[in-house]
Amino acid sequence: MSSKTAIYLCTCATNISDNLDFEEILNFASKLEDVAYVKVHKLLCSEEGKNFLSSDISKEKPERIVIAACTPKEHEKTFRNVLQKIDFNPYLFQMVNIREQVAWVTSDKSKATEKAKSYIRAAVRRVSMHEPLEKKELDCNTDVLVIGAGPAGMEASLLLAKAGRKVYLVEKNSFIGGRVARFEDVFPKMECATCMIEPKMDEILHHENIELLTCSEVKEVLGFLGNFKVKIRKRARYVDKEKCIGCGACYEPCPMRVKNEHDYNLSERKAIYIPYTGSLPNVPIIDEEYCLRFGNKDSDTCKEALELGLITQEEYDRFAIHDCTICRDACPFDAINYDDKEELIERNVGGIIVATGFELFDPSIIKELGYGNIQEVYTSLEFERILSQTGPTNGKILMKNSKEPQSIAIIHCIGSRSKDYNNYCSSVCCLYALKFARLVEKHLPSAMVYDIYADWCIPGKDNQAFLDSVKSAKNIQFIHTSLPMNVEIKQNGDKIELYYNEISNNRRKISTDMVILCPAMIPAKDTPIISKMLGITLSNDGFFAEGHTKLAPVSTNIEGIFIAGCCQGPKDIQNSIAQGAAAAGEILSALVQGKKLELEATTAEIDKELCSGCMTCISLCPYKAIFVDTNKVAVVNEVLCKGCGTCVAACPSGAANSKHFTTEQICAEIEEVLK
């Protein structure tokens, strides 16, 4: 040890000094090897204390500094800032916690004093081995990629665009608005969903700072906060959106009819279509799979003829392509473009927001529910479309025989709050089940509604009043059952028999015409693919994991990538919008135009001579900060590395090292504590 070390002792008013013998500590510390001086202050974190620290260090000019005070979590950054302002390298400083780890937990004063002495001795030894580190700065791109154009994605995009940021909004569907745009009313105030969300959709379509990429999916993301490179695959729409006015002349004469997946197969559409009336952008798309022109290209007949040598390749190409041009002939604006091609678009962005939504649990997995076999058993999303004026029945509640049901059963908690399926509560099912009951009462005043629930989940300031108002309706009967739902549904002639266990565990039966299931909200099916592509982790239930449940609900383990809406977990529209706004705020705070990004100094480093190329570190790094170079040895990207030390602990050859937390420094500190 040859450095000149200064020790500053803080009494923290009397928080520390009451339980430690400061005189003895001062005498002990003064005699430690290479300690230049020891000084005591009553409150180093105060303005007066910080001024004292900066002026005293400037005057005494020590080479290393130890401050014995409170927890580093509270004031290590405070003291580093003080040192940085007087051009003292903040990494030649070590902080000792003699408050939370000593004075507050060791009641015996003599034992506490001895403990503090050993900690200070260890810090003096450790700081003598510190190396000066320098923080680096990096230019950043402030443009943003938003994946998913539902409520959360749209809110984030608009806030960022209004703040002057360029936004690339990528949506895999041919329309925006998510599932909400296909709802009729939303709880608890029964507002028209379309009227509520359409102004935002219109703003998205016309904002000069938003580049909307529908029919598109992100295929590759490389880089880091402030400097992501993104590849986006954009499918061909075959309709020129600049020429099309959405008149519908093209899809009316199309001879192909297929199930409409956007109505959950409750209606049909053409091969050229818009998903539902009022969808935006109001531009049709040609479905290659079913279009006669495209879908017949690989016809078995032509292919077999080619393989048998009955036709040439030239003849195959000519025969296999159908010449149907009905939609193009019908278009009065020459907007149909059969030569449209798939594109691979590249964009550079500084931050990413993932807002990819959710899917519903498939109730056909539970055979007792009869979903898929009994035709009048529907999921909640299917019933939303039945209720919608743009849906398959134009908003009329009709059975498949076109008759109005006289009774409807609504069942909560399908596939949720069950150890066999999903253990969590989807948080919105109770409220939309109440909405369904209210809408049935409105459309079919004489119909009986059975609301079968286990218990109520209705947080929110307006929701209790909503529940109370629905409960007062005379044709709505609430049936309290046990959890998990033990329900069996059977078809009996024209009626559906529904067996259930009351809360008293008695088995009961009701007869009804229609059943609405309220399944759990589950992660969207492409969630694992996006997780792997972006390197963001998943929670135990398969949704994207937040950085911290309470303190960082829209952050992820990858800096610069945020999550919003139901891709993070089940939630209602209000909370999805709030998360979209929060994610936009995080990016506006992290990426400031004209401001450089400051990189972490305490990163990992790998000794190329020792690295065996086993790649253990690459698979374990939570920040995707390590890669293999052309010599097949691991290299740390200091921009991405957060210095967590995972690679250092896992490296079997000892090639990985953590700056400021080397094995030698830590061992030396431990040795001094144990003396």
XYZ file of C-alpha atoms in Angstrom:
675
model
C 0.000 0.000 0.000
C 1.545 3.315 -1.004
C -1.323 5.739 -1.534
C -2.142 8.739 0.581
C -5.635 7.997 1.920
C -7.996 10.393 3.677
C -10.751 9.158 5.991
C -13.858 11.213 6.718
C -16.083 10.057 9.581
C -19.705 11.239 9.688
C -21.585 11.163 12.991
C -24.930 11.602 11.131
C -25.930 14.093 13.856
C -26.149 11.569 16.701
C -27.478 8.635 14.677
C -24.051 7.027 14.497
C -22.068 8.694 17.262
C -24.515 7.675 20.012
C -23.598 4.028 19.622
C -19.917 4.238 18.618
C -16.787 5.434 20.408
C -15.656 7.968 17.818
C -12.537 8.910 19.746
C -11.325 5.301 19.653
C -12.201 4.945 15.968
C -10.385 8.166 15.127
C -7.236 7.019 16.946
C -7.426 3.585 15.324
C -7.958 4.887 11.803
C -5.186 7.459 12.092
C -2.663 4.673 12.664
C -3.662 2.584 9.657
C -1.008 2.165 6.998
C -0.833 5.012 4.459
C -3.693 6.957 6.025
C -2.800 10.636 5.705
C -5.450 12.006 8.036
C -8.860 11.342 9.628
C -11.503 14.027 10.071
C -14.934 13.978 11.706
C -18.028 15.868 10.546
C -21.532 15.891 12.010
C -23.463 15.629 8.699
C -21.439 15.188 5.511
C -24.529 14.906 3.276
C -25.725 18.413 4.225
C -24.850 21.394 2.043
C -22.419 22.567 4.680
C -20.953 19.052 4.851
C -20.508 18.806 1.088
C -18.868 22.246 0.973
C -16.522 21.173 3.770
C -15.682 17.971 1.901
C -14.895 19.682 -1.396
C -12.800 22.482 0.136
C -10.923 20.139 2.470
C -10.054 17.652 -0.294
C -8.962 20.505 -2.579
C -6.711 21.757 0.192
C -5.296 18.432 1.480
C -5.033 16.731 -1.938
C -5.323 13.072 -0.840
C -4.930 10.292 -3.421
C -7.729 8.065 -2.096
C -10.766 8.743 0.038
C -12.789 6.653 2.502
C -16.046 8.022 3.896
C -17.583 6.166 6.845
C -21.223 7.194 7.120
C -24.612 5.751 6.093
C -25.541 3.237 3.399
C -24.004 3.767 -0.062
C -27.503 3.335 -1.479
C -28.397 6.686 0.049
C -25.351 8.876 -0.456
C -22.594 7.183 -2.485
C -23.779 9.103 -5.551
C -23.940 12.313 -3.480
C -20.283 12.045 -2.522
C -19.203 10.946 -6.000
C -20.811 14.086 -7.406
C -18.905 16.198 -4.867
C -15.627 14.563 -5.933
C -16.406 14.904 -9.609
C -16.987 18.657 -9.246
C -13.467 19.149 -7.879
C -11.915 16.890 -10.563
C -11.242 14.036 -8.161
C -11.829 10.658 -9.805
C -14.942 9.326 -8.017
C -13.794 5.719 -8.371
C -10.808 6.370 -6.035
C -13.346 6.568 -3.224
C -14.847 3.887 -0.975
C -17.837 4.279 1.295
C -18.300 2.391 4.576
C -21.742 1.858 6.060
C -21.323 2.304 9.814
C -24.934 3.372 10.354
C -27.329 0.667 9.019
C -24.737 -2.132 9.223
C -23.182 -1.143 12.565
C -24.697 1.550 14.785
C -28.310 0.576 14.141
C -27.916 -3.193 14.401
C -25.228 -3.728 17.060
C -26.501 -2.567 20.432
C -23.319 -3.192 22.413
C -21.210 -0.021 22.000
C -17.824 -1.719 22.360
C -18.750 -4.445 19.858
C -20.138 -1.864 17.469
C -16.940 0.162 17.707
C -14.801 -2.889 16.955
C -17.044 -3.730 14.029
C -16.751 -0.196 12.630
C -12.950 -0.338 12.980
C -12.764 -3.568 10.959
C -14.994 -2.152 8.221
C -12.902 1.015 7.955
C -9.687 -1.009 7.867
C -11.148 -3.120 5.046
C -12.183 -0.012 3.092
C -8.731 1.536 3.409
C -7.169 -1.654 2.057
C -9.691 -1.915 -0.726
C -9.493 1.694 -1.911
C -5.724 1.395 -2.225
C -6.377 -1.142 -5.023
C -8.904 0.989 -6.910
C -8.124 2.124 -10.429
C -9.327 5.467 -11.778
C -12.204 4.916 -14.212
C -13.568 7.341 -16.771
C -17.162 7.601 -17.925
C -17.710 7.718 -21.676
C -20.360 9.551 -23.647
C -22.212 8.513 -26.767
C -24.398 10.287 -29.337
C -27.972 8.984 -29.336
C -30.845 8.754 -31.779
C -34.092 10.098 -30.313
C -36.454 8.409 -32.804
C -38.686 5.683 -31.348
C -40.073 2.350 -32.511
C -43.486 1.393 -31.125
C -44.616 -2.203 -31.701
C -48.402 -2.542 -31.594
C -51.080 0.036 -32.437
C -53.612 -0.736 -29.710
C -54.551 1.817 -27.012
C -51.165 1.685 -25.230
C -49.112 1.874 -28.434
C -51.213 4.697 -29.870
C -51.018 6.736 -26.653
C -47.243 6.366 -26.492
C -46.859 7.232 -30.183
C -48.976 10.382 -29.955
C -47.216 11.691 -26.846
C -43.803 11.122 -28.404
C -44.855 12.633 -31.735
C -46.285 15.719 -30.018
C -42.951 16.131 -28.236
C -41.253 16.333 -31.631
C -39.964 12.759 -31.809
C -40.132 10.710 -34.981
C -42.162 7.558 -34.288
C -42.259 4.354 -36.332
C -45.503 2.618 -35.340
C -45.512 -1.014 -36.447
C -48.790 -2.963 -36.519
C -49.083 -6.531 -37.805
C -52.755 -6.119 -38.746
C -54.006 -4.034 -41.659
C -55.777 -1.725 -39.180
C -55.052 0.099 -35.929
C -56.919 0.439 -32.637
C -56.456 -3.111 -31.339
C -59.418 -5.037 -29.970
C -61.020 -1.970 -28.379
C -61.945 -0.516 -31.767
C -64.191 -3.544 -32.321
C -66.118 -3.137 -29.048
C -69.561 -1.495 -28.890
C -69.574 0.014 -25.374
C -67.010 0.063 -22.579
C -67.539 -0.098 -18.815
C -68.352 1.489 -16.419
C -69.976 4.494 -18.127
C -71.082 2.574 -21.211
C -69.331 4.908 -23.619
C -69.221 4.077 -27.304
C -65.776 2.508 -27.783
C -65.438 3.594 -31.397
C -66.437 7.181 -30.636
C -63.943 7.215 -27.783
C -60.936 5.877 -29.639
C -61.509 7.061 -33.204
C -60.115 10.596 -32.649
C -56.837 9.060 -31.493
C -56.795 6.706 -34.470
C -57.407 9.601 -36.820
C -54.609 11.590 -35.178
C -52.257 8.636 -35.610
C -53.045 8.460 -39.332
C -52.397 12.141 -39.947
C -49.584 13.126 -37.557
C -46.542 14.223 -39.521
C -44.133 12.725 -36.967
C -45.663 9.235 -37.101
C -44.789 6.759 -39.829
C -47.475 4.065 -39.580
C -46.449 0.652 -40.891
C -49.480 -1.658 -40.989
C -49.274 -5.282 -42.202
C -45.782 -5.190 -40.723
C -43.734 -7.106 -38.179
C -40.371 -6.426 -36.598
C -37.953 -9.178 -37.640
C -34.630 -8.085 -36.162
C -33.374 -5.618 -33.566
C -29.679 -4.969 -32.971
C -27.973 -2.380 -30.826
C -28.616 -0.622 -27.562
C -30.200 2.395 -25.899
C -29.866 5.361 -28.210
C -28.661 3.271 -31.152
C -30.993 0.437 -32.190
C -31.065 -0.843 -35.781
C -34.420 -2.382 -36.700
C -35.542 -4.516 -39.643
C -39.272 -4.562 -40.382
C -41.033 -6.909 -42.800
C -43.932 -5.159 -44.519
C -46.360 -7.436 -46.340
C -47.892 -6.432 -49.658
C -51.389 -4.954 -49.339
C -51.955 -4.838 -53.142
C -54.002 -1.669 -52.729
C -52.449 1.768 -53.170
C -53.486 3.675 -50.048
C -52.729 6.985 -51.767
C -55.302 6.294 -54.493
C -57.899 4.308 -52.515
C -60.774 6.239 -50.933
C -62.348 3.184 -49.244
C -65.474 3.153 -51.429
C -65.768 -0.658 -51.251
C -66.319 -1.086 -54.993
C -63.477 -3.623 -55.188
C -64.563 -6.172 -52.597
C -68.248 -6.320 -53.412
C -67.802 -8.238 -56.715
C -65.025 -10.539 -55.391
C -66.265 -14.154 -55.879
C -64.328 -15.612 -52.913
C -66.006 -15.858 -49.497
C -64.082 -16.961 -46.404
C -64.561 -16.836 -42.621
C -63.767 -13.427 -41.148
C -61.198 -13.950 -38.375
C -61.701 -10.358 -37.229
C -65.295 -11.307 -36.329
C -63.940 -14.517 -34.735
C -65.351 -16.502 -37.680
C -68.923 -15.401 -36.937
C -69.213 -13.747 -40.364
C -67.699 -14.006 -43.811
C -65.554 -11.674 -45.834
C -64.170 -11.550 -49.346
C -60.603 -12.263 -50.464
C -60.185 -8.481 -50.825
C -61.683 -6.892 -47.750
C -61.596 -4.470 -44.866
C -61.733 -6.314 -41.499
C -64.816 -4.532 -40.198
C -66.854 -1.449 -40.995
C -65.090 1.619 -39.686
C -61.624 0.054 -39.435
C -58.781 2.474 -40.051
C -56.990 3.008 -42.317
C -60.021 2.496 -44.515
C -58.065 0.713 -47.214
C -58.785 -2.900 -48.285
C -56.184 -5.643 -48.379
C -55.975 -8.711 -50.618
C -55.676 -12.026 -48.779
C -53.079 -13.928 -50.832
C -54.143 -17.265 -49.391
C -57.689 -17.072 -50.708
C -57.413 -14.699 -53.680
C -57.910 -16.594 -56.950
C -55.084 -14.650 -58.502
C -52.505 -15.457 -55.842
C -53.870 -18.448 -53.953
C -53.968 -20.668 -57.044
C -50.280 -20.237 -57.819
C -49.283 -23.509 -56.221
C -52.291 -25.458 -57.352
C -51.782 -29.169 -57.003
C -52.965 -29.838 -60.536
C -50.476 -27.551 -62.225
C -47.702 -28.689 -59.945
C -48.408 -32.350 -60.622
C -48.510 -31.703 -64.347
C -45.154 -29.967 -64.169
C -43.632 -32.809 -62.141
C -44.932 -35.382 -64.653
C -43.427 -33.425 -67.531
C -46.806 -32.756 -69.068
C -46.196 -29.007 -69.136
C -43.101 -26.831 -69.256
C -42.038 -24.409 -66.494
C -43.145 -21.563 -68.708
C -46.548 -23.152 -69.138
C -46.746 -23.851 -65.383
C -46.041 -20.218 -64.566
C -48.711 -19.146 -67.020
C -51.382 -21.672 -66.007
C -50.758 -21.534 -62.287
C -51.423 -17.822 -62.091
C -55.103 -17.160 -62.302
C -56.073 -14.189 -64.410
C -58.819 -12.925 -62.075
C -58.867 -9.120 -62.203
C -62.413 -8.514 -60.944
C -61.397 -6.226 -58.081
C -59.045 -4.202 -60.262
C -61.710 -3.860 -62.942
C -64.218 -2.697 -60.318
C -61.961 -0.062 -58.774
C -62.795 3.383 -60.197
C -59.530 4.883 -58.927
C -56.963 2.412 -60.304
C -55.866 1.650 -56.739
C -55.407 -2.133 -57.090
C -51.763 -3.016 -57.617
C -51.056 -6.725 -58.208
C -47.338 -5.943 -58.514
C -47.075 -4.782 -54.917
C -44.211 -6.612 -53.178
C -43.191 -7.470 -49.662
C -40.573 -5.026 -48.329
C -37.788 -5.260 -45.772
C -37.542 -1.822 -44.180
C -34.643 -0.676 -42.013
C -34.902 2.093 -39.426
C -32.571 3.483 -36.749
C -34.131 4.373 -33.407
C -33.009 5.237 -29.906
C -35.794 3.560 -27.919
C -38.424 0.861 -28.298
C -41.880 0.440 -26.770
C -43.504 -2.987 -26.942
C -47.313 -2.885 -26.779
C -48.354 -6.138 -28.393
C -51.500 -6.814 -26.378
C -53.003 -10.104 -25.292
C -55.043 -13.093 -26.362
C -57.820 -15.056 -24.698
C -57.392 -18.420 -23.053
C -58.848 -21.114 -25.333
C -61.869 -22.505 -23.426
C -62.083 -25.562 -25.701
C -59.240 -26.977 -23.580
C -61.807 -27.458 -20.786
C -64.026 -30.112 -22.379
C -66.813 -29.690 -19.803
C -67.548 -26.195 -21.148
C -68.630 -27.484 -24.553
C -66.987 -24.570 -26.378
C -66.547 -25.462 -30.040
C -69.138 -28.266 -29.815
C -72.205 -26.441 -28.529
C -72.915 -23.692 -31.029
C -74.476 -21.190 -28.635
C -71.455 -21.109 -26.308
C -69.375 -18.002 -27.014
C -66.254 -16.326 -25.661
C -66.406 -12.763 -24.408
C -64.650 -11.404 -27.509
C -67.112 -13.191 -29.787
C -70.008 -11.699 -27.832
C -68.379 -8.255 -28.128
C -68.657 -8.605 -31.888
C -72.274 -9.788 -31.643
C -73.044 -6.656 -29.625
C -71.241 -4.393 -32.093
C -73.200 -2.599 -34.794
C -70.284 -3.339 -37.139
C -70.366 -7.020 -36.154
C -71.903 -10.122 -37.725
C -75.486 -9.409 -36.502
C -75.319 -5.600 -36.767
C -75.543 -5.299 -32.995
C -78.581 -7.541 -32.532
C -78.283 -10.350 -29.984
C -79.246 -13.322 -32.108
C -78.553 -17.013 -31.965
C -77.301 -18.875 -35.030
C -80.925 -19.722 -35.890
C -81.537 -15.928 -36.054
C -83.855 -16.058 -33.002
C -83.407 -13.907 -29.930
C -82.298 -15.857 -26.821
C -84.702 -15.804 -23.899
C -81.981 -16.490 -21.362
C -78.219 -15.999 -21.289
C -75.671 -17.282 -18.774
C -72.421 -15.363 -18.242
C -69.638 -17.316 -16.526
C -66.601 -15.609 -14.935
C -63.066 -16.942 -14.294
C -62.743 -19.367 -17.230
C -59.163 -20.615 -17.178
C -58.113 -18.090 -14.558
C -57.554 -18.341 -10.809
C -56.944 -22.039 -11.295
C -53.758 -23.987 -10.648
C -54.585 -26.169 -13.644
C -54.558 -23.260 -16.118
C -53.695 -19.699 -15.035
C -53.333 -18.873 -11.372
C -53.808 -15.120 -11.766
C -56.923 -12.950 -11.968
C -57.453 -11.163 -15.306
C -58.831 -8.156 -13.393
C -61.329 -7.013 -16.052
C -63.666 -10.011 -16.482
C -66.056 -9.076 -13.641
C -66.549 -5.615 -15.066
C -67.100 -6.594 -18.682
C -69.423 -9.397 -17.519
C -71.490 -6.704 -15.796
C -71.364 -4.686 -19.010
C -72.699 -7.682 -20.946
C -75.546 -8.077 -18.444
C -76.414 -4.403 -18.799
C -76.364 -4.571 -22.612
C -78.515 -7.724 -22.684
C -81.008 -5.937 -20.438
C -80.959 -2.994 -22.869
C -81.385 -5.039 -26.075
C -83.590 -7.858 -24.711
C -85.557 -6.451 -21.745
C -87.516 -9.662 -21.248
C -84.498 -11.995 -21.373
C -83.168 -13.578 -18.166
C -79.467 -13.184 -17.393
C -77.586 -15.541 -15.050
C -74.269 -14.053 -13.888
C -72.195 -16.879 -12.428
C -69.268 -15.592 -10.387
C -66.873 -16.747 -7.666
C -66.224 -13.321 -6.151
C -65.920 -9.739 -7.328
C -62.800 -7.934 -8.574
C -63.920 -4.355 -9.201
C -61.156 -1.891 -8.233
C -61.592 1.709 -9.362
C -63.597 4.709 -8.232
C -66.582 4.235 -10.572
C -66.848 0.473 -10.575
C -68.643 -0.232 -7.278
C -71.474 2.058 -8.353
C -71.602 0.218 -11.679
C -71.917 -3.138 -9.893
C -74.639 -1.786 -7.611
C -76.629 -0.428 -10.550
C -76.490 -3.730 -12.449
C -77.433 -5.676 -9.313
C -80.636 -3.667 -9.041
C -81.914 -4.972 -12.406
C -84.811 -7.415 -11.905
C -83.952 -9.803 -14.775
C -80.349 -10.373 -13.744
C -79.740 -13.200 -11.278
C -76.312 -13.421 -9.633
C -75.141 -16.924 -8.726
C -72.253 -17.236 -6.275
C -70.090 -20.314 -6.856
C -66.893 -21.762 -5.459
C -63.412 -21.518 -6.980
C -62.111 -22.893 -9.246
C -65.221 -22.809 -11.383
C -66.774 -26.286 -11.490
C -69.154 -25.875 -14.411
C -70.442 -28.404 -16.909
C -72.369 -27.392 -20.033
C -74.455 -29.811 -22.079
C -76.755 -29.471 -25.059
C -80.263 -30.844 -24.426
C -82.485 -30.363 -27.460
C -82.880 -26.644 -28.136
C -81.678 -25.751 -24.648
C -78.316 -25.652 -22.916
C -78.128 -27.259 -19.465
C -75.568 -25.686 -17.171
C -74.466 -27.492 -13.998
C -72.524 -25.646 -11.303
C -71.584 -25.789 -7.624
C -73.080 -23.148 -5.379
C -70.840 -21.527 -2.766
C -72.455 -23.973 -0.313
C -71.107 -26.748 -2.627
C -74.606 -27.910 -3.590
C -74.831 -28.978 -7.241
C -77.397 -26.941 -9.204
C -78.651 -26.751 -12.773
C -80.095 -24.010 -14.938
C -81.419 -24.139 -18.470
C -80.493 -21.378 -20.898
C -80.352 -20.481 -24.597
C -76.890 -18.938 -24.774
C -73.696 -19.049 -22.689
C -70.987 -16.376 -22.600
C -67.597 -17.487 -21.222
C -65.187 -14.942 -19.718
C -61.765 -16.535 -20.341
C -58.457 -15.436 -18.840
C -56.321 -12.907 -20.669
C -53.092 -14.634 -21.678
C -49.903 -13.452 -23.441
C -50.113 -12.902 -27.207
C -48.790 -15.926 -29.096
C -45.783 -14.088 -30.539
C -44.633 -12.947 -27.073
C -41.859 -15.595 -26.786
C -40.570 -14.665 -30.272
C -40.400 -10.963 -29.398
C -38.829 -11.810 -26.040
C -36.050 -13.753 -27.761
C -35.537 -11.114 -30.447
C -35.292 -8.199 -27.997
C -33.704 -10.104 -25.111
C -36.370 -8.998 -22.643
C -37.372 -11.507 -20.009
C -40.768 -13.053 -19.357
C -42.513 -13.403 -16.018
C -43.670 -16.781 -14.715
C -47.088 -16.329 -16.316
C -45.584 -15.664 -19.766
C -46.169 -11.895 -20.006
C -43.216 -9.536 -20.451
C -41.512 -8.947 -17.104
C -41.300 -5.398 -15.779
C -38.065 -3.990 -14.340
C -39.640 -3.683 -10.899
C -43.225 -4.476 -9.976
C -43.820 -1.170 -8.210
C -40.949 1.182 -9.075
C -40.364 0.379 -12.756
C -43.619 -1.080 -14.151
C -42.900 -0.212 -17.809
C -39.137 -0.852 -17.839
C -37.511 -4.120 -18.874
C -34.164 -5.767 -18.231
C -32.890 -4.137 -21.452
C -32.206 -0.418 -21.170
C -34.101 1.555 -23.801
C -36.833 -1.075 -24.277
C -40.129 -0.508 -22.474
C -43.426 -2.392 -22.237
C -46.950 -1.014 -22.067
C -50.468 -2.363 -21.931
C -51.632 -5.970 -21.760
C -48.330 -7.416 -22.987
C -47.118 -6.747 -19.421
C -50.195 -8.323 -17.804
C -54.008 -8.184 -17.829
C -55.430 -4.683 -17.476
C -58.245 -2.441 -18.678
C -58.131 0.350 -21.256
C -57.514 3.043 -18.653
C -54.424 1.343 -17.285
C -53.167 0.471 -20.760
C -53.336 4.145 -21.719
C -51.543 5.084 -18.484
C -48.750 2.631 -19.215
C -48.415 3.921 -22.776
C -48.000 7.438 -21.400
C -45.514 6.216 -18.791
C -43.393 4.453 -21.405
C -43.371 7.594 -23.576
C -42.281 9.622 -20.538
C -39.448 7.192 -19.821
C -38.121 7.588 -23.360
C -38.485 11.366 -23.361
C -36.479 11.409 -20.144
C -33.801 8.965 -21.315
C -33.293 10.296 -24.852
C -32.983 14.056 -24.947
C -32.266 15.721 -28.269
C -28.736 17.120 -28.318
C -27.726 15.382 -25.089
C -25.208 12.541 -25.083
C -25.699 9.287 -23.196
C -23.347 8.659 -20.287
C -22.069 5.085 -20.213
C -21.477 2.988 -17.108
C -17.814 2.936 -16.037
C -17.923 -0.180 -13.838
C -18.388 -2.665 -16.665
C -17.046 -6.165 -17.137
C -13.992 -6.946 -19.252
C -12.692 -10.209 -20.638
C -9.053 -11.263 -20.915
C -8.709 -12.581 -24.465
C -5.697 -14.675 -23.516
C -7.677 -16.563 -20.868
C -11.024 -16.829 -22.687
C -11.682 -20.401 -23.909
C -14.673 -19.386 -26.073
C -17.084 -21.596 -24.116
C -19.776 -18.880 -24.446
C -21.152 -19.490 -20.946
C -21.134 -15.752 -20.329
C -23.130 -15.023 -23.494
C -26.024 -17.238 -22.508
C -26.147 -15.820 -18.971
C -25.704 -12.085 -19.643
C -29.098 -10.468 -18.883
C -28.238 -7.391 -20.988
C -27.053 -9.109 -24.209
C -23.786 -7.253 -23.688
C -21.357 -10.022 -24.689
C -20.628 -11.365 -28.165
C -17.996 -13.540 -29.809
C -15.502 -11.844 -32.113
C -13.857 -13.298 -35.205
C -11.215 -15.005 -33.041
C -13.987 -16.877 -31.174
C -13.362 -15.145 -27.869
C -15.946 -13.247 -25.842
C -16.003 -9.450 -25.993
C -17.984 -7.098 -23.752
C -19.976 -4.278 -25.343
C -19.382 -1.559 -22.753
C -22.400 0.370 -23.979
C -24.743 -2.430 -22.964
C -22.905 -3.794 -19.914
C -24.279 -2.746 -16.528
C -21.527 -4.341 -14.481
C -23.838 -6.842 -12.795
C -21.001 -9.388 -12.513
C -22.988 -12.406 -13.721
C -20.380 -13.255 -16.346
C -17.547 -12.831 -13.832
C -19.124 -15.284 -11.416
C -19.895 -17.817 -14.159
C -16.677 -17.716 -16.223
C -14.982 -21.133 -15.734
C -11.578 -19.917 -16.912
C -11.456 -16.728 -14.853
C -11.209 -14.577 -17.975
C -14.050 -12.249 -17.008
C -13.302 -9.419 -14.644
C -15.459 -6.641 -13.249
C -13.951 -3.153 -13.157
C -14.092 -1.680 -9.657
C -15.125 -5.090 -8.256
C -12.091 -7.247 -9.020
C -11.542 -10.519 -7.208
C -8.378 -9.080 -5.633
C -10.207 -6.015 -4.304
C -13.075 -8.034 -2.828
C -10.786 -10.661 -1.270
C -8.593 -7.973 0.282
C -11.635 -6.297 1.796
C -12.919 -9.574 3.244
C -9.513 -10.435 4.695
C -9.371 -7.148 6.573
C -12.898 -7.549 7.938
C -12.060 -11.032 9.235
C -8.777 -10.073 10.939
